[in-house]
């Protein structure tokens, strides 16, 4: 299978970002899959029962970030 990579970045209010994370978490826990829509195309990605999670936190004077990566 060829590699499919979808990457997006957009500004949004903190509450909207939290709602997005909730939708992703609910999809993982209830449906064992993730769904993405990109340019009108819907992608379903099955996720196995066991995954690896990496969390990276960077705190700086001007900007901070947290990255969550889920691998399987």
XYZ file of N, CA, C and O in Angstrom:
288
model
N 0.847 -1.181 0.000
C 0.000 0.000 0.000
C 0.888 1.238 0.000
O 1.847 1.317 0.753
N 0.553 2.204 -0.832
C 1.282 3.460 -0.854
C 0.987 4.265 0.406
O -0.075 4.127 1.019
N 1.938 5.104 0.778
C 1.786 5.955 1.947
C 0.812 7.071 1.638
O 0.934 7.767 0.638
N -0.181 7.249 2.496
C -1.115 8.365 2.412
C -0.796 9.290 3.568
O -0.771 8.854 4.722
N -0.527 10.530 3.284
C -0.202 11.482 4.339
C -1.075 12.711 4.178
O -1.120 13.322 3.111
N -1.815 13.034 5.245
C -2.664 14.216 5.270
C -2.190 15.071 6.429
O -2.138 14.599 7.567
N -1.835 16.287 6.144
C -1.369 17.190 7.197
C -2.076 18.521 7.035
O -2.113 19.088 5.941
N -2.676 18.992 8.115
C -3.337 20.289 8.083
C -2.938 21.083 9.316
O -2.571 20.511 10.345
N -3.009 22.373 9.186
C -2.751 23.267 10.314
C -3.657 24.470 10.146
O -3.727 25.056 9.060
N -4.390 24.799 11.201
C -5.265 25.960 11.120
C -5.464 26.542 12.513
O -5.540 25.806 13.496
N -5.544 27.853 12.588
C -5.809 28.476 13.889
C -7.257 28.221 14.303
O -8.153 28.151 13.450
N -7.480 28.028 15.589
C -8.836 27.836 16.116
C -8.830 28.181 17.598
O -7.782 28.132 18.251
N -9.986 28.519 18.146
C -10.069 28.779 19.587
C -9.715 27.513 20.384
O -9.903 26.391 19.907
N -9.207 27.712 21.577
C -8.806 26.601 22.449
C -9.950 25.611 22.644
O -9.759 24.390 22.610
N -11.177 26.104 22.825
C -12.326 25.228 23.051
C -12.610 24.359 21.830
O -12.987 23.204 21.953
N -12.423 24.921 20.636
C -12.626 24.149 19.412
C -11.550 23.073 19.268
O -11.826 21.953 18.834
N -10.316 23.404 19.645
C -9.235 22.415 19.614
C -9.547 21.271 20.583
O -9.333 20.101 20.257
N -10.059 21.606 21.757
C -10.424 20.573 22.732
C -11.538 19.687 22.187
O -11.500 18.460 22.346
N -12.523 20.284 21.520
C -13.619 19.500 20.941
C -13.096 18.558 19.860
O -13.540 17.412 19.755
N -12.134 19.016 19.061
C -11.520 18.164 18.040
C -10.822 16.965 18.682
O -10.983 15.821 18.243
N -10.063 17.215 19.738
C -9.384 16.117 20.447
C -10.392 15.141 21.039
O -10.176 13.922 21.018
N -11.512 15.648 21.557
C -12.571 14.778 22.089
C -13.151 13.886 20.991
O -13.364 12.687 21.203
N -13.400 14.464 19.814
C -13.947 13.665 18.707
C -12.978 12.560 18.298
O -13.387 11.426 18.028
N -11.696 12.885 18.255
C -10.691 11.871 17.904
C -10.659 10.777 18.961
O -10.659 9.583 18.636
N -10.650 11.159 20.232
C -10.614 10.176 21.320
C -11.864 9.300 21.309
O -11.775 8.074 21.484
N -13.041 9.898 21.096
C -14.280 9.121 21.040
C -14.261 8.129 19.875
O -14.684 6.987 20.025
N -13.753 8.564 18.737
C -13.683 7.683 17.585
C -12.772 6.492 17.854
O -13.092 5.356 17.510
N -11.636 6.751 18.490
C -10.709 5.658 18.824
C -11.326 4.676 19.813
O -11.201 3.465 19.650
N -11.989 5.191 20.834
C -12.484 4.307 21.893
C -13.774 3.581 21.515
O -13.982 2.447 21.935
N -14.622 4.184 20.709
C -15.920 3.591 20.406
C -15.961 2.846 19.085
O -16.680 1.874 18.937
N -15.206 3.305 18.105
C -15.357 2.765 16.759
C -14.120 2.049 16.235
O -14.144 1.493 15.145
N -13.012 2.107 16.979
C -11.762 1.472 16.551
C -11.318 1.947 15.170
O -10.703 1.196 14.418
N -11.653 3.180 14.849
C -11.229 3.747 13.580
C -11.198 5.263 13.684
O -11.741 5.849 14.619
N -10.525 5.848 12.723
C -10.507 7.295 12.595
C -11.080 7.650 11.239
O -10.927 6.898 10.275
N -11.737 8.790 11.170
C -12.289 9.249 9.916
C -11.770 10.653 9.633
O -11.758 11.506 10.520
N -11.316 10.860 8.419
C -10.834 12.170 7.989
C -11.521 12.539 6.686
O -11.758 11.687 5.836
N -11.817 13.807 6.530
C -12.350 14.311 5.271
C -11.363 15.354 4.767
O -11.029 16.300 5.473
N -10.878 15.144 3.557
C -9.908 16.057 2.949
C -10.350 16.323 1.517
O -10.491 15.389 0.736
N -10.585 17.567 1.187
C -10.989 17.968 -0.170
C -12.193 17.161 -0.661
O -12.242 16.716 -1.803
N -13.153 16.935 0.231
C -14.369 16.229 -0.140
C -14.262 14.717 -0.159
O -15.240 14.029 -0.406
N -13.081 14.177 0.099
C -12.886 12.726 0.128
C -12.827 12.256 1.574
O -12.112 12.817 2.384
N -13.595 11.230 1.878
C -13.668 10.686 3.238
C -12.758 9.471 3.344
O -12.809 8.567 2.519
N -11.898 9.469 4.362
C -10.966 8.366 4.609
C -11.310 7.711 5.944
O -11.515 8.401 6.934
N -11.386 6.378 5.955
C -11.572 5.604 7.183
C -10.289 4.819 7.421
O -9.811 4.118 6.533
N -9.739 4.938 8.626
C -8.506 4.244 8.978
C -8.792 3.366 10.193
O -9.154 3.853 11.255
N -8.653 2.053 10.021
C -8.864 1.124 11.128
C -7.677 1.184 12.075
O -6.528 1.285 11.654
N -7.974 1.108 13.376
C -6.952 1.182 14.415
C -7.043 -0.087 15.259
O -8.124 -0.429 15.744
N -5.928 -0.794 15.452
C -5.965 -2.025 16.245
C -6.170 -1.729 17.731
O -6.125 -0.578 18.166
N -6.361 -2.792 18.508
C -6.607 -2.644 19.941
C -5.414 -2.072 20.700
O -5.585 -1.395 21.699
N -4.187 -2.359 20.250
C -2.980 -1.874 20.937
C -2.248 -0.880 20.037
O -2.034 -1.146 18.853
N -1.902 0.261 20.605
C -1.180 1.304 19.875
C -0.032 1.816 20.737
O 0.033 1.526 21.929
N 0.889 2.559 20.121
C 1.959 3.236 20.856
C 1.660 4.725 20.842
O 1.282 5.281 19.810
N 1.830 5.385 21.980
C 1.541 6.812 22.093
C 2.805 7.552 22.492
O 3.503 7.150 23.423
N 3.092 8.620 21.758
C 4.237 9.474 22.063
C 3.702 10.887 22.310
O 2.905 11.401 21.530
N 4.129 11.501 23.397
C 3.720 12.862 23.732
C 4.967 13.713 23.867
O 5.913 13.331 24.552
N 4.968 14.844 23.180
C 6.115 15.748 23.216
C 5.622 17.136 23.629
O 4.715 17.694 23.013
N 6.212 17.682 24.678
C 5.853 19.004 25.182
C 7.046 19.927 25.030
O 8.156 19.578 25.433
N 6.836 21.067 24.412
C 7.879 22.083 24.272
C 7.341 23.393 24.845
O 6.263 23.849 24.458
N 8.089 23.981 25.770
C 7.682 25.236 26.392
C 8.760 26.264 26.132
O 9.927 26.056 26.471
N 8.372 27.358 25.487
C 9.318 28.413 25.170
C 8.798 29.761 25.639
O 7.669 29.883 26.108
N 9.616 30.768 25.499
C 9.212 32.113 25.907
C 8.138 32.676 24.976
O 7.198 33.323 25.430
N 8.277 32.443 23.677
C 7.348 33.014 22.703
C 6.231 32.059 22.288
O 5.141 32.492 21.935
N 6.514 30.758 22.292
C 5.543 29.782 21.811
C 5.764 28.448 22.514
O 6.891 28.076 22.804
N 4.675 27.763 22.789
C 4.738 26.423 23.383
C 3.904 25.487 22.531
O 3.035 25.922 21.774
N 4.167 24.179 22.642
C 3.384 23.214 21.872
C 3.359 21.874 22.578
O 4.212 21.562 23.399
N 2.328 21.114 22.244
C 2.234 19.721 22.684
C 1.842 18.916 21.452
O 0.979 19.309 20.687
N 2.541 17.810 21.234
C 2.277 16.939 20.098
C 1.915 15.551 20.620
O 2.571 15.025 21.500
N 0.847 14.992 20.063
C 0.428 13.637 20.375
C 0.581 12.816 19.107
O 0.069 13.179 18.061
N 1.283 11.699 19.215
C 1.434 10.808 18.066
C 1.008 9.419 18.484
O 1.477 8.884 19.484
N 0.080 8.862 17.723
C -0.420 7.518 17.983
C 0.014 6.658 16.808
O -0.274 6.971 15.659
N 0.740 5.574 17.098
C 1.280 4.701 16.048
C 0.761 3.277 16.235
O 0.524 2.837 17.345
N 0.628 2.590 15.097
C 0.299 1.169 15.135
C 0.837 0.498 13.914
O 1.266 1.093 12.969
